[in-house]
Amino acid sequence: MTAHLEAGVAQAAPWGIALDGLLAGVIHQRAKSALLEAGRAHQPLAERDDVDDLDLPLARCARGEDWHWAGTCARPVDGQQDRPDVRYWLGAADPRDLEEVAEAMPGRLEIGQGRYRQHYMPLLTTVTSAVTWDAVGDPDIIRDLVQNIWAIGKKRAAGQGRVLRWEVHPTDRDPWEAGHLHPDGAVGRPTPSTCLPPEILNENRHGGIGWAGLRAPYHHRSRQRRLVLPQLLDG
């Protein structure tokens, strides 16, 4: 699967966006919208001790200590794929906007500290014309899920990660490799070490070993494991 981008993508992790996380986000948002339309309460994932696994159109791999989805993280196809561009964003409260909603304003708005302090933060952006994923799954369902995603990654409202079009096409890669490795043979998703052949670990075709999410939702505490990390974008 390929997402053709307007100018690149800003990503939170030092590797690409996980395909199962992207698909799970769409399914979760649709289920959340259905609940709200029906007048039913929605409990945020962060408030749950455990979360259910959504029915994704991907195969499951159970070769390791715990199962995971057979799909990689995004890989840039060109541009500065091995050297992310460091950009910055500024967050500041506008006194003119505050005057419209506040009954009274202080003589001086403190922007160096407190709740109205300014933020000047770095944003790592991968400059590339497209990113690709490999996976084992149902292409028709995947195509339906991604067709209405207009942007991926961080700072989407500011124009980052804008998607021009999606392509979902078959591959002739070995099914296990398609679900775990980038085309160059490097580890392409967070993976238990017991799931990987010794030669991949011995040749350091990965981004090291550390704590990461095993499957979507990746940020949830119940998903955290000590895993072999994907190849890092900064080389």
PDB file of C-alpha atoms in Angstrom:
ATOM      1  CA  MET A   1       0.000   0.000   0.000  1.00  0.00           C
ATOM      2  CA  THR A   2       1.261   3.482  -0.854  1.00  0.00           C
ATOM      3  CA  ALA A   3       0.266   6.945   0.350  1.00  0.00           C
ATOM      4  CA  HIS A   4       1.326   9.666  -2.088  1.00  0.00           C
ATOM      5  CA  LEU A   5       2.080  12.787  -0.067  1.00  0.00           C
ATOM      6  CA  GLU A   6       2.084  16.493  -0.757  1.00  0.00           C
ATOM      7  CA  ALA A   7       5.295  17.298   1.128  1.00  0.00           C
ATOM      8  CA  GLY A   8       6.197  14.536   3.583  1.00  0.00           C
ATOM      9  CA  VAL A   9       5.019  13.392   7.005  1.00  0.00           C
ATOM     10  CA  ALA A  10       5.735  14.232  10.658  1.00  0.00           C
ATOM     11  CA  GLN A  11       5.979  11.138  12.822  1.00  0.00           C
ATOM     12  CA  ALA A  12       6.050  10.651  16.588  1.00  0.00           C
ATOM     13  CA  ALA A  13       8.375   7.628  16.626  1.00  0.00           C
ATOM     14  CA  PRO A  14      11.814   7.265  14.958  1.00  0.00           C
ATOM     15  CA  TRP A  15      10.213   4.758  12.590  1.00  0.00           C
ATOM     16  CA  GLY A  16       7.207   4.941  10.295  1.00  0.00           C
ATOM     17  CA  ILE A  17       3.494   4.790  11.096  1.00  0.00           C
ATOM     18  CA  ALA A  18       2.278   1.237  11.764  1.00  0.00           C
ATOM     19  CA  LEU A  19      -0.246  -0.063   9.256  1.00  0.00           C
ATOM     20  CA  ASP A  20      -2.326  -1.882  11.864  1.00  0.00           C
ATOM     21  CA  GLY A  21      -2.394   1.270  13.980  1.00  0.00           C
ATOM     22  CA  LEU A  22      -3.599   3.317  11.013  1.00  0.00           C
ATOM     23  CA  LEU A  23      -6.384   0.842  10.175  1.00  0.00           C
ATOM     24  CA  ALA A  24      -7.373   0.398  13.830  1.00  0.00           C
ATOM     25  CA  GLY A  25      -7.674   4.172  14.168  1.00  0.00           C
ATOM     26  CA  VAL A  26     -10.209   4.320  11.327  1.00  0.00           C
ATOM     27  CA  ILE A  27     -12.270   1.409  12.698  1.00  0.00           C
ATOM     28  CA  HIS A  28     -12.181   2.843  16.223  1.00  0.00           C
ATOM     29  CA  GLN A  29     -13.295   6.261  14.999  1.00  0.00           C
ATOM     30  CA  ARG A  30     -16.208   4.750  13.073  1.00  0.00           C
ATOM     31  CA  ALA A  31     -17.308   2.742  16.130  1.00  0.00           C
ATOM     32  CA  LYS A  32     -16.980   5.824  18.345  1.00  0.00           C
ATOM     33  CA  SER A  33     -19.092   7.899  15.960  1.00  0.00           C
ATOM     34  CA  ALA A  34     -21.785   5.196  15.894  1.00  0.00           C
ATOM     35  CA  LEU A  35     -21.933   5.165  19.695  1.00  0.00           C
ATOM     36  CA  LEU A  36     -22.235   8.937  19.938  1.00  0.00           C
ATOM     37  CA  GLU A  37     -24.929   9.063  17.259  1.00  0.00           C
ATOM     38  CA  ALA A  38     -26.890   6.460  19.221  1.00  0.00           C
ATOM     39  CA  GLY A  39     -26.601   8.558  22.385  1.00  0.00           C
ATOM     40  CA  ARG A  40     -24.353   6.051  24.135  1.00  0.00           C
ATOM     41  CA  ALA A  41     -21.284   6.896  26.200  1.00  0.00           C
ATOM     42  CA  HIS A  42     -17.782   6.264  24.904  1.00  0.00           C
ATOM     43  CA  GLN A  43     -14.987   5.381  27.327  1.00  0.00           C
ATOM     44  CA  PRO A  44     -11.560   6.673  26.257  1.00  0.00           C
ATOM     45  CA  LEU A  45      -8.922   3.983  25.767  1.00  0.00           C
ATOM     46  CA  ALA A  46      -6.616   5.605  28.314  1.00  0.00           C
ATOM     47  CA  GLU A  47      -9.202   4.978  31.047  1.00  0.00           C
ATOM     48  CA  ARG A  48      -9.326   1.217  30.410  1.00  0.00           C
ATOM     49  CA  ASP A  49      -7.025  -1.315  32.051  1.00  0.00           C
ATOM     50  CA  ASP A  50      -7.220  -3.478  28.947  1.00  0.00           C
ATOM     51  CA  VAL A  51      -8.579  -3.031  25.444  1.00  0.00           C
ATOM     52  CA  ASP A  52     -10.195  -5.376  22.963  1.00  0.00           C
ATOM     53  CA  ASP A  53      -8.515  -6.204  19.686  1.00  0.00           C
ATOM     54  CA  LEU A  54     -10.387  -4.836  16.711  1.00  0.00           C
ATOM     55  CA  ASP A  55     -11.137  -7.003  13.693  1.00  0.00           C
ATOM     56  CA  LEU A  56      -8.559  -5.755  11.209  1.00  0.00           C
ATOM     57  CA  PRO A  57      -8.260  -6.934   7.586  1.00  0.00           C
ATOM     58  CA  LEU A  58      -4.752  -8.259   8.295  1.00  0.00           C
ATOM     59  CA  ALA A  59      -3.360 -11.711   9.015  1.00  0.00           C
ATOM     60  CA  ARG A  60      -2.096 -12.531  12.493  1.00  0.00           C
ATOM     61  CA  CYS A  61       1.391 -13.850  13.201  1.00  0.00           C
ATOM     62  CA  ALA A  62       1.688 -16.061  16.282  1.00  0.00           C
ATOM     63  CA  ARG A  63       5.289 -17.210  15.837  1.00  0.00           C
ATOM     64  CA  GLY A  64       6.582 -15.062  18.700  1.00  0.00           C
ATOM     65  CA  GLU A  65       5.827 -14.806  22.397  1.00  0.00           C
ATOM     66  CA  ASP A  66       2.574 -12.993  21.661  1.00  0.00           C
ATOM     67  CA  TRP A  67       0.676 -12.527  18.415  1.00  0.00           C
ATOM     68  CA  HIS A  68       0.871  -9.410  16.284  1.00  0.00           C
ATOM     69  CA  TRP A  69      -0.543  -8.202  12.993  1.00  0.00           C
ATOM     70  CA  ALA A  70       1.261  -9.090   9.761  1.00  0.00           C
ATOM     71  CA  GLY A  71       1.939  -5.578   8.524  1.00  0.00           C
ATOM     72  CA  THR A  72       4.924  -3.225   8.535  1.00  0.00           C
ATOM     73  CA  CYS A  73       5.435   0.391   9.451  1.00  0.00           C
ATOM     74  CA  ALA A  74       5.613   3.053   6.757  1.00  0.00           C
ATOM     75  CA  ARG A  75       8.807   3.356   4.734  1.00  0.00           C
ATOM     76  CA  PRO A  76       9.736   6.525   2.800  1.00  0.00           C
ATOM     77  CA  VAL A  77      10.395   5.896  -0.892  1.00  0.00           C
ATOM     78  CA  ASP A  78      12.645   8.881  -1.648  1.00  0.00           C
ATOM     79  CA  GLY A  79      13.675  12.336  -0.463  1.00  0.00           C
ATOM     80  CA  GLN A  80      15.444  12.817   2.872  1.00  0.00           C
ATOM     81  CA  GLN A  81      14.315   9.453   4.161  1.00  0.00           C
ATOM     82  CA  ASP A  82      17.462   8.900   6.261  1.00  0.00           C
ATOM     83  CA  ARG A  83      17.736  12.465   7.547  1.00  0.00           C
ATOM     84  CA  PRO A  84      14.494  13.879   8.973  1.00  0.00           C
ATOM     85  CA  ASP A  85      14.004  17.612   8.597  1.00  0.00           C
ATOM     86  CA  VAL A  86      13.744  19.423  11.955  1.00  0.00           C
ATOM     87  CA  ARG A  87      10.998  22.027  11.849  1.00  0.00           C
ATOM     88  CA  TYR A  88       9.456  23.999  14.696  1.00  0.00           C
ATOM     89  CA  TRP A  89       5.953  24.953  15.718  1.00  0.00           C
ATOM     90  CA  LEU A  90       4.842  27.781  17.993  1.00  0.00           C
ATOM     91  CA  GLY A  91       1.865  27.547  20.323  1.00  0.00           C
ATOM     92  CA  ALA A  92       0.700  30.803  21.887  1.00  0.00           C
ATOM     93  CA  ALA A  93      -2.490  32.221  23.371  1.00  0.00           C
ATOM     94  CA  ASP A  94      -3.868  35.182  21.416  1.00  0.00           C
ATOM     95  CA  PRO A  95      -5.018  37.947  23.834  1.00  0.00           C
ATOM     96  CA  ARG A  96      -7.588  39.117  21.287  1.00  0.00           C
ATOM     97  CA  ASP A  97      -9.241  35.685  21.300  1.00  0.00           C
ATOM     98  CA  LEU A  98      -9.177  35.527  25.100  1.00  0.00           C
ATOM     99  CA  GLU A  99     -10.905  38.906  25.332  1.00  0.00           C
ATOM    100  CA  GLU A 100     -13.866  37.444  23.437  1.00  0.00           C
ATOM    101  CA  VAL A 101     -14.455  34.662  25.989  1.00  0.00           C
ATOM    102  CA  ALA A 102     -13.191  36.124  29.297  1.00  0.00           C
ATOM    103  CA  GLU A 103     -15.184  38.384  31.612  1.00  0.00           C
ATOM    104  CA  ALA A 104     -12.019  40.199  32.655  1.00  0.00           C
ATOM    105  CA  MET A 105      -8.417  40.260  31.451  1.00  0.00           C
ATOM    106  CA  PRO A 106      -5.267  40.912  33.497  1.00  0.00           C
ATOM    107  CA  GLY A 107      -3.203  43.962  32.692  1.00  0.00           C
ATOM    108  CA  ARG A 108      -0.430  41.726  31.396  1.00  0.00           C
ATOM    109  CA  LEU A 109      -0.734  38.183  30.081  1.00  0.00           C
ATOM    110  CA  GLU A 110       2.142  36.048  31.331  1.00  0.00           C
ATOM    111  CA  ILE A 111       3.476  33.989  28.419  1.00  0.00           C
ATOM    112  CA  GLY A 112       6.687  32.754  30.036  1.00  0.00           C
ATOM    113  CA  GLN A 113       5.019  30.449  32.537  1.00  0.00           C
ATOM    114  CA  GLY A 114       1.643  29.143  33.651  1.00  0.00           C
ATOM    115  CA  ARG A 115      -1.247  27.910  31.553  1.00  0.00           C
ATOM    116  CA  TYR A 116      -0.793  30.575  28.868  1.00  0.00           C
ATOM    117  CA  ARG A 117       2.931  30.117  28.330  1.00  0.00           C
ATOM    118  CA  GLN A 118       4.220  29.891  24.786  1.00  0.00           C
ATOM    119  CA  HIS A 119       5.567  26.642  23.335  1.00  0.00           C
ATOM    120  CA  TYR A 120       8.339  26.454  20.768  1.00  0.00           C
ATOM    121  CA  MET A 121       8.721  22.780  19.902  1.00  0.00           C
ATOM    122  CA  PRO A 122      10.720  20.770  17.347  1.00  0.00           C
ATOM    123  CA  LEU A 123       8.886  18.628  14.815  1.00  0.00           C
ATOM    124  CA  LEU A 124      10.733  15.849  12.970  1.00  0.00           C
ATOM    125  CA  THR A 125       9.433  15.700   9.405  1.00  0.00           C
ATOM    126  CA  THR A 126      10.374  13.107   6.795  1.00  0.00           C
ATOM    127  CA  VAL A 127      10.483  14.833   3.417  1.00  0.00           C
ATOM    128  CA  THR A 128       9.328  12.292   0.840  1.00  0.00           C
ATOM    129  CA  SER A 129       6.866  12.030  -2.019  1.00  0.00           C
ATOM    130  CA  ALA A 130       5.308   8.824  -0.682  1.00  0.00           C
ATOM    131  CA  VAL A 131       5.451   6.185   2.029  1.00  0.00           C
ATOM    132  CA  THR A 132       4.696   2.491   1.581  1.00  0.00           C
ATOM    133  CA  TRP A 133       3.608  -0.444   3.707  1.00  0.00           C
ATOM    134  CA  ASP A 134       3.744  -4.194   3.130  1.00  0.00           C
ATOM    135  CA  ALA A 135       1.246  -6.574   4.706  1.00  0.00           C
ATOM    136  CA  VAL A 136      -0.733  -9.780   4.443  1.00  0.00           C
ATOM    137  CA  GLY A 137      -4.410  -8.923   4.336  1.00  0.00           C
ATOM    138  CA  ASP A 138      -7.564  -8.144   2.379  1.00  0.00           C
ATOM    139  CA  PRO A 139      -6.785  -5.355  -0.124  1.00  0.00           C
ATOM    140  CA  ASP A 140     -10.428  -4.438  -0.753  1.00  0.00           C
ATOM    141  CA  ILE A 141     -11.205  -3.812   2.916  1.00  0.00           C
ATOM    142  CA  ILE A 142      -7.910  -1.977   3.405  1.00  0.00           C
ATOM    143  CA  ARG A 143      -8.704   0.236   0.418  1.00  0.00           C
ATOM    144  CA  ASP A 144     -12.127   1.069   1.891  1.00  0.00           C
ATOM    145  CA  LEU A 145     -10.641   1.988   5.259  1.00  0.00           C
ATOM    146  CA  VAL A 146      -7.940   4.345   3.963  1.00  0.00           C
ATOM    147  CA  GLN A 147      -9.777   6.059   1.099  1.00  0.00           C
ATOM    148  CA  ASN A 148     -11.127   8.845   3.333  1.00  0.00           C
ATOM    149  CA  ILE A 149      -7.890   9.488   5.265  1.00  0.00           C
ATOM    150  CA  TRP A 150      -6.759  12.910   4.077  1.00  0.00           C
ATOM    151  CA  ALA A 151      -3.633  13.197   6.245  1.00  0.00           C
ATOM    152  CA  ILE A 152      -1.362  10.989   8.373  1.00  0.00           C
ATOM    153  CA  GLY A 153       1.133  11.563  11.183  1.00  0.00           C
ATOM    154  CA  LYS A 154       1.419  14.557  13.511  1.00  0.00           C
ATOM    155  CA  LYS A 155       0.274  18.169  13.035  1.00  0.00           C
ATOM    156  CA  ARG A 156      -2.246  17.229  10.371  1.00  0.00           C
ATOM    157  CA  ALA A 157      -4.338  20.350  10.969  1.00  0.00           C
ATOM    158  CA  ALA A 158      -1.261  22.432  10.131  1.00  0.00           C
ATOM    159  CA  GLY A 159      -0.871  20.714   6.764  1.00  0.00           C
ATOM    160  CA  GLN A 160       1.635  18.019   7.668  1.00  0.00           C
ATOM    161  CA  GLY A 161       1.246  14.551   6.152  1.00  0.00           C
ATOM    162  CA  ARG A 162      -1.362  15.514   3.572  1.00  0.00           C
ATOM    163  CA  VAL A 163      -2.256  12.532   1.373  1.00  0.00           C
ATOM    164  CA  LEU A 164      -2.852  13.201  -2.313  1.00  0.00           C
ATOM    165  CA  ARG A 165      -4.003   9.675  -3.153  1.00  0.00           C
ATOM    166  CA  TRP A 166      -3.847   6.077  -1.974  1.00  0.00           C
ATOM    167  CA  GLU A 167      -2.796   2.969  -3.863  1.00  0.00           C
ATOM    168  CA  VAL A 168      -3.475  -0.558  -2.588  1.00  0.00           C
ATOM    169  CA  HIS A 169      -1.923  -3.184  -4.827  1.00  0.00           C
ATOM    170  CA  PRO A 170      -0.858  -6.845  -4.522  1.00  0.00           C
ATOM    171  CA  THR A 171       2.727  -7.933  -3.910  1.00  0.00           C
ATOM    172  CA  ASP A 172       4.602 -11.111  -4.757  1.00  0.00           C
ATOM    173  CA  ARG A 173       6.732 -11.033  -1.613  1.00  0.00           C
ATOM    174  CA  ASP A 174       6.950 -13.982   0.743  1.00  0.00           C
ATOM    175  CA  PRO A 175       3.999 -13.644   3.198  1.00  0.00           C
ATOM    176  CA  TRP A 176       6.148 -13.714   6.344  1.00  0.00           C
ATOM    177  CA  GLU A 177       8.601 -11.158   4.954  1.00  0.00           C
ATOM    178  CA  ALA A 178       5.769  -8.905   3.771  1.00  0.00           C
ATOM    179  CA  GLY A 179       4.337  -8.828   7.285  1.00  0.00           C
ATOM    180  CA  HIS A 180       7.616  -8.166   9.099  1.00  0.00           C
ATOM    181  CA  LEU A 181      10.396  -6.776   6.890  1.00  0.00           C
ATOM    182  CA  HIS A 182      11.023  -3.851   4.600  1.00  0.00           C
ATOM    183  CA  PRO A 183      12.010  -4.783   1.037  1.00  0.00           C
ATOM    184  CA  ASP A 184      15.701  -4.314   1.914  1.00  0.00           C
ATOM    185  CA  GLY A 185      15.448  -7.031   4.586  1.00  0.00           C
ATOM    186  CA  ALA A 186      15.455  -4.733   7.624  1.00  0.00           C
ATOM    187  CA  VAL A 187      12.922  -5.192  10.434  1.00  0.00           C
ATOM    188  CA  GLY A 188       9.819  -3.230   9.480  1.00  0.00           C
ATOM    189  CA  ARG A 189       7.646  -3.437  12.618  1.00  0.00           C
ATOM    190  CA  PRO A 190       8.031  -3.900  16.405  1.00  0.00           C
ATOM    191  CA  THR A 191       8.538  -7.651  16.695  1.00  0.00           C
ATOM    192  CA  PRO A 192       9.269 -10.208  19.447  1.00  0.00           C
ATOM    193  CA  SER A 193      12.810 -11.523  19.129  1.00  0.00           C
ATOM    194  CA  THR A 194      11.477 -15.105  19.085  1.00  0.00           C
ATOM    195  CA  CYS A 195       9.653 -14.311  15.833  1.00  0.00           C
ATOM    196  CA  LEU A 196      12.782 -13.270  13.927  1.00  0.00           C
ATOM    197  CA  PRO A 197      15.446 -15.504  12.334  1.00  0.00           C
ATOM    198  CA  PRO A 198      18.862 -15.366  14.065  1.00  0.00           C
ATOM    199  CA  GLU A 199      20.573 -13.864  11.005  1.00  0.00           C
ATOM    200  CA  ILE A 200      18.418 -10.728  11.181  1.00  0.00           C
ATOM    201  CA  LEU A 201      19.320 -10.205  14.834  1.00  0.00           C
ATOM    202  CA  ASN A 202      22.999 -11.019  14.321  1.00  0.00           C
ATOM    203  CA  GLU A 203      23.354  -8.699  11.336  1.00  0.00           C
ATOM    204  CA  ASN A 204      21.727  -5.816  13.228  1.00  0.00           C
ATOM    205  CA  ARG A 205      19.094  -5.246  10.572  1.00  0.00           C
ATOM    206  CA  HIS A 206      16.886  -3.450  13.080  1.00  0.00           C
ATOM    207  CA  GLY A 207      16.712  -0.374  15.321  1.00  0.00           C
ATOM    208  CA  GLY A 208      17.769  -2.033  18.555  1.00  0.00           C
ATOM    209  CA  ILE A 209      15.805  -3.625  21.375  1.00  0.00           C
ATOM    210  CA  GLY A 210      13.516  -1.637  23.648  1.00  0.00           C
ATOM    211  CA  TRP A 211      10.003  -1.116  24.982  1.00  0.00           C
ATOM    212  CA  ALA A 212       7.305  -0.494  22.399  1.00  0.00           C
ATOM    213  CA  GLY A 213       3.720  -1.392  21.575  1.00  0.00           C
ATOM    214  CA  LEU A 214       3.213  -4.840  20.109  1.00  0.00           C
ATOM    215  CA  ARG A 215      -0.025  -4.056  18.273  1.00  0.00           C
ATOM    216  CA  ALA A 216      -2.721  -1.398  18.131  1.00  0.00           C
ATOM    217  CA  PRO A 217      -3.474   0.607  20.188  1.00  0.00           C
ATOM    218  CA  TYR A 218       0.300   1.046  20.486  1.00  0.00           C
ATOM    219  CA  HIS A 219       0.208   3.700  23.206  1.00  0.00           C
ATOM    220  CA  HIS A 220      -1.845   1.606  25.662  1.00  0.00           C
ATOM    221  CA  ARG A 221       0.015   0.179  28.660  1.00  0.00           C
ATOM    222  CA  SER A 222      -1.389  -3.327  28.081  1.00  0.00           C
ATOM    223  CA  ARG A 223       0.390  -3.441  24.701  1.00  0.00           C
ATOM    224  CA  GLN A 224       3.887  -2.609  25.917  1.00  0.00           C
ATOM    225  CA  ARG A 225       6.547  -5.306  25.448  1.00  0.00           C
ATOM    226  CA  ARG A 226      10.312  -5.556  25.115  1.00  0.00           C
ATOM    227  CA  LEU A 227      10.690  -5.935  21.351  1.00  0.00           C
ATOM    228  CA  VAL A 228      13.061  -5.749  18.443  1.00  0.00           C
ATOM    229  CA  LEU A 229      12.434  -2.262  17.051  1.00  0.00           C
ATOM    230  CA  PRO A 230      12.015  -1.346  13.386  1.00  0.00           C
ATOM    231  CA  GLN A 231      14.868   0.156  11.437  1.00  0.00           C
ATOM    232  CA  LEU A 232      15.197   3.811  12.471  1.00  0.00           C
ATOM    233  CA  LEU A 233      14.525   6.551   9.931  1.00  0.00           C
ATOM    234  CA  ASP A 234      17.659   8.446  10.921  1.00  0.00           C
ATOM    235  CA  GLY A 235      19.854   5.491  10.067  1.00  0.00           C
TER     236      GLY A 235
END
